[in-house]
Coordinates of C-alpha atoms in Angstrom, one line a residue:
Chain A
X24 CA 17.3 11.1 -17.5
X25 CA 18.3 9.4 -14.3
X26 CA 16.2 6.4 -13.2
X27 CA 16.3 6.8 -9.3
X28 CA 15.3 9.5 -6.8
X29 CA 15.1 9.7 -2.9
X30 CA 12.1 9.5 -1.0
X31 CA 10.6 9.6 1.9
X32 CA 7.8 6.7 3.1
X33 CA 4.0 8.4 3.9
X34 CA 2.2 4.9 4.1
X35 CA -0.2 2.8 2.6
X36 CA -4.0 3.2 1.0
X37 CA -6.2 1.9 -2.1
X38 CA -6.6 3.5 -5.0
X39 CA -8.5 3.2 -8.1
X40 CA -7.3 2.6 -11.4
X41 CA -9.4 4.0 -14.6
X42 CA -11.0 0.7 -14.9
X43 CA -12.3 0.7 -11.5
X44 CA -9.4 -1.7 -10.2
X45 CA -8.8 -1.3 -6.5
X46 CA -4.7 -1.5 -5.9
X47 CA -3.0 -1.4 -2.6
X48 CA -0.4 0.9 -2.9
X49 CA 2.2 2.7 -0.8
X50 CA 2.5 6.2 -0.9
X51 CA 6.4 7.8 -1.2
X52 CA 6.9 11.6 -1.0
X53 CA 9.9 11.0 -4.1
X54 CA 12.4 14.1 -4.7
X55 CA 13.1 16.7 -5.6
X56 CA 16.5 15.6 -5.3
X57 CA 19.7 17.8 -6.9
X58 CA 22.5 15.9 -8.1
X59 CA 25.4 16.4 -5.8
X60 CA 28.3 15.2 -7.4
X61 CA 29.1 13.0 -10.2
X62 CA 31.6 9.7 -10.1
X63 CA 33.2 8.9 -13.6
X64 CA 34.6 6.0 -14.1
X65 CA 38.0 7.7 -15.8
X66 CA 38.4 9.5 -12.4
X67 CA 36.8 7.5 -9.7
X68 CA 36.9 3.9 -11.6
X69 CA 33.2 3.8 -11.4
X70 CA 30.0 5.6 -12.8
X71 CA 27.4 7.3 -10.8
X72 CA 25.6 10.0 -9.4
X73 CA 25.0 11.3 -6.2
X74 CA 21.7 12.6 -5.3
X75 CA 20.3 15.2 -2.5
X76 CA 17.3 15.2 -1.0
X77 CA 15.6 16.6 2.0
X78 CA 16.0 20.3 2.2
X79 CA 17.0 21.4 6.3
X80 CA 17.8 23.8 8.7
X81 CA 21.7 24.8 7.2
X82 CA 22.6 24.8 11.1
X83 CA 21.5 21.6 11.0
X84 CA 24.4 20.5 9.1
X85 CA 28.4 20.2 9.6
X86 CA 30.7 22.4 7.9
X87 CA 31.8 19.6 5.6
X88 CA 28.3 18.6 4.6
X89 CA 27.7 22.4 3.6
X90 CA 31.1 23.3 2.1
X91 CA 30.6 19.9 -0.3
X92 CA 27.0 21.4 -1.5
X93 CA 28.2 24.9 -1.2
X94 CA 30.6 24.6 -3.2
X95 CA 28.1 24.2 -6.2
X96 CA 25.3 26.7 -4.7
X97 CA 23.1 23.9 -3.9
X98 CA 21.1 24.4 -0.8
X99 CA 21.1 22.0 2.6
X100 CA 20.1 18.7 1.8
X101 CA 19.7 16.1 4.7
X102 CA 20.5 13.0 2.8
X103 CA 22.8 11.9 0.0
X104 CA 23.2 9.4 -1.9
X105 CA 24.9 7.5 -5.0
X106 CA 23.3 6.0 -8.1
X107 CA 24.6 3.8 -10.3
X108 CA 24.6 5.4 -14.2
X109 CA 25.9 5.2 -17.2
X110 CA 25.1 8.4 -19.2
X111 CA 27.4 11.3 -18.4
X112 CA 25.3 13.9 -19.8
X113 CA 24.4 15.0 -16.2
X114 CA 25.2 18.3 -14.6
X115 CA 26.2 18.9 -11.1
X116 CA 22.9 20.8 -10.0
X117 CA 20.4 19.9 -12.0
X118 CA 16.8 19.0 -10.2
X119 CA 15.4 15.9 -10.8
X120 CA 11.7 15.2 -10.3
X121 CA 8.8 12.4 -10.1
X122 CA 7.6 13.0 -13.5
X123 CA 11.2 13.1 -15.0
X124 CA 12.4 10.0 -13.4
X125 CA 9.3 7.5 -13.6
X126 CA 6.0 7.0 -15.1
X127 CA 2.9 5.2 -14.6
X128 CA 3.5 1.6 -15.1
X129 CA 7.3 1.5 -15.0
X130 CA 8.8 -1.6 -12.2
X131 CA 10.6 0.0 -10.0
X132 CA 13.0 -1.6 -7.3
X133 CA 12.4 0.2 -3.7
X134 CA 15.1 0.0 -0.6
X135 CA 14.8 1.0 2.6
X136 CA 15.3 0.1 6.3
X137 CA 12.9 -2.8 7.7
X138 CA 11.3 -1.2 11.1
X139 CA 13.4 -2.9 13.6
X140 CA 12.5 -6.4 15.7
X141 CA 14.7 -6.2 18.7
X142 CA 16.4 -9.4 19.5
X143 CA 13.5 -12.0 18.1
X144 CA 12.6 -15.7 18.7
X145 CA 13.2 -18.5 16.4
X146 CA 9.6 -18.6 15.9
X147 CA 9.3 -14.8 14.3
X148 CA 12.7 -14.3 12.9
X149 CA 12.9 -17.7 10.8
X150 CA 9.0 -19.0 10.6
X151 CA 10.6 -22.2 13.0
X152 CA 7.1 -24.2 13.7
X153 CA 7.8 -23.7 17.5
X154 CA 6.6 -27.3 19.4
X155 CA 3.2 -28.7 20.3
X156 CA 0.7 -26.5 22.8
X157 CA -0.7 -30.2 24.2
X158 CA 0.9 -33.3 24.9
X159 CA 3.0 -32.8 27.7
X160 CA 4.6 -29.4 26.2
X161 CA 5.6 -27.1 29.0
X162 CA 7.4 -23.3 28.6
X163 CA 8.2 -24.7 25.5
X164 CA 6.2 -23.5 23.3
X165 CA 8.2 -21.6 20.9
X166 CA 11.6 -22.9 21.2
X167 CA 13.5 -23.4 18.5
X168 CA 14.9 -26.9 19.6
X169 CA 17.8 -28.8 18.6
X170 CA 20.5 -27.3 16.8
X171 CA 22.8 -29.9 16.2
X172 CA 23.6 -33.5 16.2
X173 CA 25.6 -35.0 19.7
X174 CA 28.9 -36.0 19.7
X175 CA 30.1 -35.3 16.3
X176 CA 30.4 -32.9 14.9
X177 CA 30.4 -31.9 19.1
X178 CA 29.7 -28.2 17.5
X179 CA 26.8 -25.7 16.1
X180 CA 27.5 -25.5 12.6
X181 CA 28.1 -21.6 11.7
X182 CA 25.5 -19.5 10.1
X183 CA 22.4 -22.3 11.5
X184 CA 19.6 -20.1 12.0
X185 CA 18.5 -19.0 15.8
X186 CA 17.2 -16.2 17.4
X187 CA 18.6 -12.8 17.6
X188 CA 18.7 -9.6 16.2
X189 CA 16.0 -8.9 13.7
X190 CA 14.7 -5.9 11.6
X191 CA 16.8 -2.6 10.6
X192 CA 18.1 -4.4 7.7
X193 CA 18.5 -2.9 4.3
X194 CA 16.0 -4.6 2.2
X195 CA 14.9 -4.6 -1.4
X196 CA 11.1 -4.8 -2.8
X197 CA 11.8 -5.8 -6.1
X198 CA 9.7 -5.0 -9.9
X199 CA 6.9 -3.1 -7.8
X200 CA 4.9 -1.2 -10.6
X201 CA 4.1 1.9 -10.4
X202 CA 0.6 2.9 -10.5
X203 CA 0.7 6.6 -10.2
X204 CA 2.4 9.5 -10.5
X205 CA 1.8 12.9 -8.8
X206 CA 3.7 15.8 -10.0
X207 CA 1.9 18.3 -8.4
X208 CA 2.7 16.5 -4.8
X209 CA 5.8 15.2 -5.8
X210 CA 4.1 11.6 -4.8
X211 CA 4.9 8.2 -6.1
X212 CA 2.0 5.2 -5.8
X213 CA 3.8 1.7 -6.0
X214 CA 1.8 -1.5 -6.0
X215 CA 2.5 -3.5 -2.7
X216 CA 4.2 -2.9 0.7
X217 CA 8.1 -1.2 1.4
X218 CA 10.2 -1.6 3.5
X219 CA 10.5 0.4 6.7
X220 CA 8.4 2.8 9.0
X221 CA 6.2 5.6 7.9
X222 CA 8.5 8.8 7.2
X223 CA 11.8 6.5 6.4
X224 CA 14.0 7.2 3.8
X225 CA 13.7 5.8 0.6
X226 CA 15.6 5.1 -2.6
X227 CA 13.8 4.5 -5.6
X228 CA 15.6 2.5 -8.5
X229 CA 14.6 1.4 -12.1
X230 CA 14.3 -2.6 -11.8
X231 CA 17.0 -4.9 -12.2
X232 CA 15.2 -8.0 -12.9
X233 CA 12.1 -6.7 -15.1
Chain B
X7 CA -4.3 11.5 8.5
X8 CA -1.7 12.6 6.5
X9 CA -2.8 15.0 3.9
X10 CA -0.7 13.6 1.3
X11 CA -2.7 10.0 1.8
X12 CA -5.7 12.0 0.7
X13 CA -4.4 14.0 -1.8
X14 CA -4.7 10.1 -4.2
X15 CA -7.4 8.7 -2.2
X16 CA -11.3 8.5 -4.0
X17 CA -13.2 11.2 -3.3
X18 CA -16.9 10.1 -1.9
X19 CA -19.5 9.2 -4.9
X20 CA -22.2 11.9 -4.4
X21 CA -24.3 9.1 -6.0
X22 CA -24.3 6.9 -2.8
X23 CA -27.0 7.9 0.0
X24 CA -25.6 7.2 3.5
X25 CA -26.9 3.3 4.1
X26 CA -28.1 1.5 6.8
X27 CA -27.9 -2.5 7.7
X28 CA -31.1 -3.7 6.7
X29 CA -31.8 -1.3 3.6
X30 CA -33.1 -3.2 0.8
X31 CA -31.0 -1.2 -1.8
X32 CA -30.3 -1.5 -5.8
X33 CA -26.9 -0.9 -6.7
X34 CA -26.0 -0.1 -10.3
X35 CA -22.7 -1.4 -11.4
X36 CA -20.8 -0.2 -14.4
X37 CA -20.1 -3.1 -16.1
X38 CA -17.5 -3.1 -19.8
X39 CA -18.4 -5.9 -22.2
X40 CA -15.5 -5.5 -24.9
X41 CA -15.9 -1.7 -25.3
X42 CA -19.5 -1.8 -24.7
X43 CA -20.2 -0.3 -21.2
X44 CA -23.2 -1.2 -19.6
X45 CA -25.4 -0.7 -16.2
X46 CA -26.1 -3.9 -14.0
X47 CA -28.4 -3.7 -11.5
X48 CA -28.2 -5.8 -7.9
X49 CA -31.0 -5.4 -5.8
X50 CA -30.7 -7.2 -2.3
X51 CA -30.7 -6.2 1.6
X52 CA -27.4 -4.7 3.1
X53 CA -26.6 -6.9 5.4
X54 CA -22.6 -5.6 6.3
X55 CA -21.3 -2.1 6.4
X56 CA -17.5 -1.7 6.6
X57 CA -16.3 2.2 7.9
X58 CA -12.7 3.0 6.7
X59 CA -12.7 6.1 4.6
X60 CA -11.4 5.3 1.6
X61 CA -11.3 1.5 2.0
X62 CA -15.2 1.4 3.1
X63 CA -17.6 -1.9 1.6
X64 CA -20.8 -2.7 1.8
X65 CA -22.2 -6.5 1.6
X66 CA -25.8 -6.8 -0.4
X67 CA -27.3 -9.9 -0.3
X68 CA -30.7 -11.3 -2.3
X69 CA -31.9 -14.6 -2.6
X70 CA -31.5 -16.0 -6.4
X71 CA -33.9 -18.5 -8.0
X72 CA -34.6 -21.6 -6.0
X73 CA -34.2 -19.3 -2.9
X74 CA -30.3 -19.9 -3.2
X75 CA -28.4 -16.7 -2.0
X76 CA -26.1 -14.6 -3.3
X77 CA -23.8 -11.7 -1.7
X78 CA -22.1 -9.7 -2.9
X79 CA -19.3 -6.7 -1.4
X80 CA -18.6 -3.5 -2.8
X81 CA -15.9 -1.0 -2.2
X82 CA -18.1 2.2 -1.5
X83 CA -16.0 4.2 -3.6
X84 CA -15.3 2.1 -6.4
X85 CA -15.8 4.1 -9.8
X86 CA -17.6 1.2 -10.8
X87 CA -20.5 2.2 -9.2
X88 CA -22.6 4.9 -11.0
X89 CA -25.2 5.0 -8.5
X90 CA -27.2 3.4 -4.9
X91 CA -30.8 3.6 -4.2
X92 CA -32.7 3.2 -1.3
X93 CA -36.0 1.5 -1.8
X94 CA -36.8 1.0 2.2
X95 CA -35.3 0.7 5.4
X96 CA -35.4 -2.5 7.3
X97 CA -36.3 -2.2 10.9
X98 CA -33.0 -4.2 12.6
X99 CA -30.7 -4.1 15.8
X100 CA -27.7 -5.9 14.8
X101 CA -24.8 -3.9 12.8
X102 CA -24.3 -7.3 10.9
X103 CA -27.2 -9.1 9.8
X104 CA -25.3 -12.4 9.3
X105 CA -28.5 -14.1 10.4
X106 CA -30.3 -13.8 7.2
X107 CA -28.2 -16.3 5.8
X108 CA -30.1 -19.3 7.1
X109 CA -33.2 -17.5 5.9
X110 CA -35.2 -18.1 2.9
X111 CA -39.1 -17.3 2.1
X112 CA -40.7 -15.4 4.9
X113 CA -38.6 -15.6 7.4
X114 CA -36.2 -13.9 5.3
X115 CA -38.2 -10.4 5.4
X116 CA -37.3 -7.1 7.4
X117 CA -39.7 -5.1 9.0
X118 CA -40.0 -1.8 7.1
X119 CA -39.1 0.9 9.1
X120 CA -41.1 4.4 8.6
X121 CA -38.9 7.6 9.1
X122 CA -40.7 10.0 11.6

């Protein structure tokens, strides 16, 4: 069975294991998702699947979106998305659930979209130590100071660090375990925090680095 | 709250009477010795009560041999604990009694207060 689902982020609590072990975990509301559409590497030159989740509103999607699903009597799905595999015994259609694709204890790598900074100081964006509060300091508190040296090289050298844009990036929480399971609720528990706002999407992939 | 949050969180131990800063309580704690499971008791005054649903603790401190003091935090709905009692309440006006830790002997007595 396929090793990855979509989800959606509910948020973070504590809960108990069996031995009375308290874990932080955050919750993700994880599939149903259909498979869409499946990429083999004779006819597309790679191997995957694409998965659906999100049931909407069919107005609320374009005629292309719903001709590609129609077109295999799925119903409206919001979101889609591809997943590297390499079994072909998929079929265009099938449902794939919580309790198919994970169980308790499995690591699990988790992406989504970090909640978004705006355009961020030194100071937050690259833990820069920002300058003394005494001694003489004034309105430079949290600059990020010099960026170069003087006359040569006479330029900033590219990619050293500043301020700017910070957040809505794609990130990865890598080998989070995870500690339960809800079928009934289609809810996933991982140890830890994930990236992103409550209610973002999610993708949910087996680990790479276990 | 979202209802899915509670749909995994602990449900309230029936066990556990609603407590008080100040209660002198005994808390009996599951404890597993190899496969052995057995009941510890810690008997102390509450001295810190943290609200928060499913994340809620309590502090119980006593004062050990040699009047050294120990505290110690539970998560109120830990499935470690099998049960609370309350032997008394203390007569107090503080929500945290952090003031009983410089306090040994005598001075380290609360009032009992009577229920009307």
């Amino acid at each position: 069975m396929i090793k990855g689902l979509i989800g959606k982020k509910i948020g973070m609590t504590q809960i108990f294991d069996d031995q009375g072990v308290a874990y932080p975990v955050t919750l993700i509301e994880a599939g149903p998702c259909y498979i869409t559409q499946i990429r083999r590497v004779d006819r597309d030159g790679y191997g995957a699947v694409q998965l659906g989740f999100g049931e909407v509103n069919p107005k609320r999607l374009t005629g292309g979106q719903l001709g590609h699903l129609k077109a295999n009597q799925l119903p409206a799905l919001r979101f889609l998305r591809e997943f590297a595999v390499k079994e072909n015994d998929l079929k265009i259609g099938d449902k794939v659930t919580v309790a198919e694709a994970f169980a308790q204890g499995d690591r699990v790598d988790v992406i989504g979209i970090s909640k978004g900074k705006g355009f961020a100081g030194a100071v937050k964006r690259y833990h820069f130590h920002g300058m003394n509060a005494t001694h003489g300091t004034s309105d430079r508190n949290r600059a990020p100071g010099s960026r170069s040296s003087g006359t040569t090289p006479g330029r900033v050298y590219k990619g050293s660090r500043g301020p700017g844009h910070m957040g809505m990036d794609r990130i990865t929480a890598q080998n989070l375990k995870v500690v339960l399971v809800d079928a009934e609720h289609n809810l996933l528990a991982v140890n830890g925090s994930v990236p992103g706002s409550r209610g973002s999407l999610i993708m949910i992939k087996e680990a790479r680095k276990q | 709250m979202n209802e899915l949050l509670k749909a995994v969180e602990a449900k309230p131990n029936e066990n556990i009477p609603p407590l008080r800063t100040g209660d002198s309580v005994s808390v009996h704690v599951k404890i597993k010795e190899g496969d052995r499971e057995r009941i510890q008791e810690f008997k102390g005054t509450v001295i810190r009560l943290r609200k928060g649903k499913n994340e809620s603790s309590f502090t119980v401190r006593r004062l050990a041999s040699n009047g050294i003091g120990v505290e110690r935090t539970f998560l109120l709905r830990s499935p470690r604990l099998e049960k609370v009692v309350v032997e008394r309440h203390g007569e107090v006006r503080r929500a945290q009694l952090y003031f009983m830790r410089g306090r040994t002997g005598r001075s380290a007595r609360l009032k009992q207060k009577f229920e009307e």
